[in-house]
Amino acid sequence: MKLELTHFSAAVLFGVFASIVFGITQRNNFQEQVRYGLYCFAMFVGGVFVAGWVMSLLRR
Amino acid sequence: MVETRMVETKNDKQSAAVQTPPLTTMAIVAPLVAWLIPGAGHLIQKRYVRGFLLMFAVVTMFFLGLAMQGRVYRPNGGDILDILGFVGDVGAGGLYFLTRFFDWGQGAISQATADYGTKYLIVAGLLNFICVADAYHIAIGKKP
């Protein structure tokens, strides 16, 4: 089986899995875990967009 | 002066003894099981939701890495990045031994995103190390 993801989808999926683990392991109660997981995911996706724009600007 | 120092040392030893977590069977077994089977360290401590979510995240990430033609590092003593790659991969425990047994992760790279696969495999192992530490903290009562 060969899986071909785009750079964006690979980065977003990476963020999903990492956020799940960070959320569960770095906080103690359920609400904090959900909140921290969502925060990490937002940071991952935000970082992807920022990096994308930076690379786009450097390319010009 | 000397007496004060002796008292301080004694107090330090006492406080260290108080702070040392109890070494229970679970404190040894849970991290070991968590390393071999991602998420299982939480499951044997009856943290079912957390355990299954961690298992889902680590196992899915590992197999997605394999599906993306990621490279599985073997034990090596060469380049430092190869050594670190092996350390990351071996964090996945049983999944790593499974890939070695079936000789997966050795395919010829034929697509641009294969390098993502390699990173997925390494990060899955590193995330599992965090899960192992978390299972240990639950076992010693540091975390609910």
mmCIF file of C-alpha atoms in Angstrom:
data_model
loop_
_atom_site.group_PDB
_atom_site.id
_atom_site.type_symbol
_atom_site.label_atom_id
_atom_site.label_comp_id
_atom_site.label_asym_id
_atom_site.label_seq_id
_atom_site.Cartn_x
_atom_site.Cartn_y
_atom_site.Cartn_z
ATOM 1 C CA MET A 1 0.000 0.000 0.000
ATOM 2 C CA LYS A 2 1.341 3.379 -0.996
ATOM 3 C CA LEU A 3 -0.063 6.541 0.471
ATOM 4 C CA GLU A 4 0.571 9.829 -1.248
ATOM 5 C CA LEU A 5 -0.391 12.823 0.839
ATOM 6 C CA THR A 6 0.118 16.434 -0.049
ATOM 7 C CA HIS A 7 2.553 18.406 2.089
ATOM 8 C CA PHE A 8 -0.344 20.259 3.703
ATOM 9 C CA SER A 9 -2.422 17.196 4.575
ATOM 10 C CA ALA A 10 0.656 15.388 5.905
ATOM 11 C CA ALA A 11 1.432 18.353 8.158
ATOM 12 C CA VAL A 12 -2.178 18.642 9.382
ATOM 13 C CA LEU A 13 -2.396 14.902 10.132
ATOM 14 C CA PHE A 14 0.892 15.181 11.981
ATOM 15 C CA GLY A 15 -0.635 17.981 14.056
ATOM 16 C CA VAL A 16 -3.737 15.906 14.847
ATOM 17 C CA PHE A 17 -1.822 12.942 16.255
ATOM 18 C CA ALA A 18 0.764 15.014 18.107
ATOM 19 C CA SER A 19 -1.985 17.190 19.624
ATOM 20 C CA ILE A 20 -3.882 14.144 20.914
ATOM 21 C CA VAL A 21 -0.784 12.874 22.710
ATOM 22 C CA PHE A 22 0.246 16.323 24.007
ATOM 23 C CA GLY A 23 -3.264 17.063 25.240
ATOM 24 C CA ILE A 24 -3.621 13.799 27.155
ATOM 25 C CA THR A 25 -0.134 13.661 28.629
ATOM 26 C CA GLN A 26 0.545 17.286 29.492
ATOM 27 C CA ARG A 27 -2.633 18.136 31.404
ATOM 28 C CA ASN A 28 -4.447 16.493 34.294
ATOM 29 C CA ASN A 29 -8.195 16.873 33.915
ATOM 30 C CA PHE A 30 -10.444 16.281 30.928
ATOM 31 C CA GLN A 31 -11.358 19.891 30.165
ATOM 32 C CA GLU A 32 -7.754 21.058 30.320
ATOM 33 C CA GLN A 33 -6.683 18.145 28.128
ATOM 34 C CA VAL A 34 -9.237 19.021 25.435
ATOM 35 C CA ARG A 35 -8.347 22.703 25.607
ATOM 36 C CA TYR A 36 -4.600 22.087 25.427
ATOM 37 C CA GLY A 37 -5.012 19.561 22.600
ATOM 38 C CA LEU A 38 -7.004 22.079 20.566
ATOM 39 C CA TYR A 39 -4.442 24.780 21.371
ATOM 40 C CA CYS A 40 -1.595 22.566 20.147
ATOM 41 C CA PHE A 41 -3.506 21.703 16.983
ATOM 42 C CA ALA A 42 -4.202 25.369 16.288
ATOM 43 C CA MET A 43 -0.499 26.134 16.800
ATOM 44 C CA PHE A 44 0.515 23.338 14.428
ATOM 45 C CA VAL A 45 -1.877 24.437 11.690
ATOM 46 C CA GLY A 46 -1.071 28.115 12.283
ATOM 47 C CA GLY A 47 2.622 27.271 12.039
ATOM 48 C CA VAL A 48 2.036 25.511 8.736
ATOM 49 C CA PHE A 49 0.329 28.598 7.302
ATOM 50 C CA VAL A 50 3.008 30.952 8.640
ATOM 51 C CA ALA A 51 5.795 28.744 7.272
ATOM 52 C CA GLY A 52 3.955 28.538 3.956
ATOM 53 C CA TRP A 53 3.676 32.301 3.683
ATOM 54 C CA VAL A 54 7.311 32.812 4.696
ATOM 55 C CA MET A 55 8.474 30.339 2.046
ATOM 56 C CA SER A 56 6.185 31.966 -0.500
ATOM 57 C CA LEU A 57 7.626 35.410 0.244
ATOM 58 C CA LEU A 58 11.208 34.117 0.135
ATOM 59 C CA ARG A 59 10.575 32.520 -3.232
ATOM 60 C CA ARG A 60 9.607 35.838 -4.835
ATOM 61 C CA MET B 1 28.043 25.519 62.932
ATOM 62 C CA VAL B 2 28.953 21.899 62.320
ATOM 63 C CA GLU B 3 25.889 20.759 64.206
ATOM 64 C CA THR B 4 23.683 23.024 62.075
ATOM 65 C CA ARG B 5 25.113 21.520 58.887
ATOM 66 C CA MET B 6 24.572 18.004 60.181
ATOM 67 C CA VAL B 7 20.967 18.814 61.024
ATOM 68 C CA GLU B 8 20.446 20.349 57.575
ATOM 69 C CA THR B 9 21.909 17.253 55.858
ATOM 70 C CA LYS B 10 19.679 15.020 57.956
ATOM 71 C CA ASN B 11 16.628 17.098 57.039
ATOM 72 C CA ASP B 12 17.591 16.991 53.350
ATOM 73 C CA LYS B 13 17.832 13.196 53.478
ATOM 74 C CA GLN B 14 14.484 12.954 55.241
ATOM 75 C CA SER B 15 12.739 15.227 52.746
ATOM 76 C CA ALA B 16 14.313 13.296 49.834
ATOM 77 C CA ALA B 17 13.037 10.055 51.343
ATOM 78 C CA VAL B 18 9.563 11.561 51.674
ATOM 79 C CA GLN B 19 9.573 12.844 48.070
ATOM 80 C CA THR B 20 10.798 9.561 46.522
ATOM 81 C CA PRO B 21 7.809 7.835 44.913
ATOM 82 C CA PRO B 22 6.983 4.311 46.118
ATOM 83 C CA LEU B 23 8.408 1.617 43.839
ATOM 84 C CA THR B 24 5.375 -0.539 43.202
ATOM 85 C CA THR B 25 4.990 -3.362 40.706
ATOM 86 C CA MET B 26 2.764 -1.143 38.606
ATOM 87 C CA ALA B 27 5.472 1.563 38.497
ATOM 88 C CA ILE B 28 7.720 -0.955 36.715
ATOM 89 C CA VAL B 29 5.168 -2.873 34.663
ATOM 90 C CA ALA B 30 3.136 0.086 33.340
ATOM 91 C CA PRO B 31 6.019 1.877 31.545
ATOM 92 C CA LEU B 32 7.281 -1.414 30.129
ATOM 93 C CA VAL B 33 3.861 -2.391 28.788
ATOM 94 C CA ALA B 34 3.311 1.179 27.542
ATOM 95 C CA TRP B 35 6.537 0.981 25.564
ATOM 96 C CA LEU B 36 5.784 -2.433 24.057
ATOM 97 C CA ILE B 37 2.143 -1.676 23.203
ATOM 98 C CA PRO B 38 1.386 2.057 22.806
ATOM 99 C CA GLY B 39 -1.490 3.083 25.103
ATOM 100 C CA ALA B 40 -1.517 -0.213 27.008
ATOM 101 C CA GLY B 41 0.220 1.348 30.016
ATOM 102 C CA HIS B 42 -2.870 3.487 30.518
ATOM 103 C CA LEU B 43 -5.262 0.637 29.773
ATOM 104 C CA ILE B 44 -3.834 -1.635 32.504
ATOM 105 C CA GLN B 45 -4.354 1.243 34.941
ATOM 106 C CA LYS B 46 -7.998 1.519 33.877
ATOM 107 C CA ARG B 47 -7.574 4.804 32.008
ATOM 108 C CA TYR B 48 -9.466 3.382 29.044
ATOM 109 C CA VAL B 49 -10.361 6.526 27.100
ATOM 110 C CA ARG B 50 -6.848 7.978 27.361
ATOM 111 C CA GLY B 51 -5.304 4.594 26.582
ATOM 112 C CA PHE B 52 -7.318 3.992 23.434
ATOM 113 C CA LEU B 53 -6.789 7.564 22.217
ATOM 114 C CA LEU B 54 -3.019 7.296 22.719
ATOM 115 C CA MET B 55 -2.988 3.886 21.053
ATOM 116 C CA PHE B 56 -4.975 5.281 18.121
ATOM 117 C CA ALA B 57 -2.651 8.271 17.712
ATOM 118 C CA VAL B 58 0.668 6.425 17.945
ATOM 119 C CA VAL B 59 -0.308 3.281 16.010
ATOM 120 C CA THR B 60 -2.047 5.214 13.230
ATOM 121 C CA MET B 61 0.875 7.591 12.893
ATOM 122 C CA PHE B 62 3.316 4.689 12.730
ATOM 123 C CA PHE B 63 1.391 2.818 10.045
ATOM 124 C CA LEU B 64 0.765 5.988 8.044
ATOM 125 C CA GLY B 65 4.534 6.470 8.086
ATOM 126 C CA LEU B 66 5.008 2.982 6.724
ATOM 127 C CA ALA B 67 2.312 3.552 4.090
ATOM 128 C CA MET B 68 4.129 6.706 2.986
ATOM 129 C CA GLN B 69 7.212 4.572 2.346
ATOM 130 C CA GLY B 70 9.040 5.894 5.371
ATOM 131 C CA ARG B 71 12.383 4.383 6.269
ATOM 132 C CA VAL B 72 12.779 2.319 9.422
ATOM 133 C CA TYR B 73 16.229 2.771 10.944
ATOM 134 C CA ARG B 74 18.224 -0.243 12.078
ATOM 135 C CA PRO B 75 20.682 -0.267 14.982
ATOM 136 C CA ASN B 76 23.766 1.509 13.711
ATOM 137 C CA GLY B 77 26.902 3.241 14.875
ATOM 138 C CA GLY B 78 27.430 5.569 11.953
ATOM 139 C CA ASP B 79 26.005 9.016 11.332
ATOM 140 C CA ILE B 80 24.601 10.756 14.426
ATOM 141 C CA LEU B 81 21.291 11.462 12.653
ATOM 142 C CA ASP B 82 20.954 7.759 11.804
ATOM 143 C CA ILE B 83 21.585 6.858 15.443
ATOM 144 C CA LEU B 84 18.965 9.376 16.590
ATOM 145 C CA GLY B 85 16.590 8.049 13.939
ATOM 146 C CA PHE B 86 16.972 4.589 15.412
ATOM 147 C CA VAL B 87 16.368 5.919 18.940
ATOM 148 C CA GLY B 88 13.157 7.581 17.739
ATOM 149 C CA ASP B 89 11.968 4.495 15.873
ATOM 150 C CA VAL B 90 12.643 2.103 18.740
ATOM 151 C CA GLY B 91 10.388 4.234 20.954
ATOM 152 C CA ALA B 92 7.432 2.614 19.236
ATOM 153 C CA GLY B 93 8.379 -0.638 21.009
ATOM 154 C CA GLY B 94 6.403 -3.596 19.712
ATOM 155 C CA LEU B 95 5.547 -1.799 16.475
ATOM 156 C CA TYR B 96 9.261 -1.382 15.747
ATOM 157 C CA PHE B 97 9.968 -5.072 16.381
ATOM 158 C CA LEU B 98 7.002 -5.941 14.151
ATOM 159 C CA THR B 99 8.425 -3.912 11.277
ATOM 160 C CA ARG B 100 11.836 -5.519 11.744
ATOM 161 C CA PHE B 101 10.261 -8.990 11.840
ATOM 162 C CA PHE B 102 8.323 -8.458 8.614
ATOM 163 C CA ASP B 103 11.127 -6.362 7.099
ATOM 164 C CA TRP B 104 8.841 -3.412 6.431
ATOM 165 C CA GLY B 105 10.070 0.110 5.915
ATOM 166 C CA GLN B 106 12.874 -0.844 3.533
ATOM 167 C CA GLY B 107 11.139 -0.045 0.250
ATOM 168 C CA ALA B 108 12.743 2.024 -2.504
ATOM 169 C CA ILE B 109 11.699 5.645 -2.129
ATOM 170 C CA SER B 110 9.774 6.720 -5.215
ATOM 171 C CA GLN B 111 7.788 9.745 -4.092
ATOM 172 C CA ALA B 112 8.534 13.180 -2.695
ATOM 173 C CA THR B 113 6.586 12.747 0.545
ATOM 174 C CA ALA B 114 8.428 9.552 1.571
ATOM 175 C CA ASP B 115 10.589 11.651 3.854
ATOM 176 C CA TYR B 116 7.427 12.654 5.727
ATOM 177 C CA GLY B 117 6.855 8.937 6.280
ATOM 178 C CA THR B 118 10.268 8.613 7.899
ATOM 179 C CA LYS B 119 9.483 11.552 10.170
ATOM 180 C CA TYR B 120 6.069 10.080 11.032
ATOM 181 C CA LEU B 121 7.768 6.859 12.143
ATOM 182 C CA ILE B 122 10.321 8.665 14.291
ATOM 183 C CA VAL B 123 7.777 11.005 15.876
ATOM 184 C CA ALA B 124 5.390 8.114 16.590
ATOM 185 C CA GLY B 125 8.207 6.545 18.605
ATOM 186 C CA LEU B 126 9.028 9.788 20.382
ATOM 187 C CA LEU B 127 5.368 10.381 21.239
ATOM 188 C CA ASN B 128 5.274 6.885 22.673
ATOM 189 C CA PHE B 129 8.158 7.809 24.978
ATOM 190 C CA ILE B 130 5.937 10.609 26.319
ATOM 191 C CA CYS B 131 3.123 8.070 26.795
ATOM 192 C CA VAL B 132 5.529 5.822 28.724
ATOM 193 C CA ALA B 133 6.450 8.701 31.055
ATOM 194 C CA ASP B 134 2.762 9.537 31.523
ATOM 195 C CA ALA B 135 1.927 5.914 32.384
ATOM 196 C CA TYR B 136 4.727 5.962 34.961
ATOM 197 C CA HIS B 137 3.413 9.195 36.498
ATOM 198 C CA ILE B 138 -0.042 7.680 36.834
ATOM 199 C CA ALA B 139 1.457 4.548 38.407
ATOM 200 C CA ILE B 140 3.317 6.494 41.104
ATOM 201 C CA GLY B 141 0.292 8.676 41.800
ATOM 202 C CA LYS B 142 1.769 11.900 40.478
ATOM 203 C CA LYS B 143 -1.051 12.248 37.972
ATOM 204 C CA PRO B 144 -4.729 11.265 38.324
#
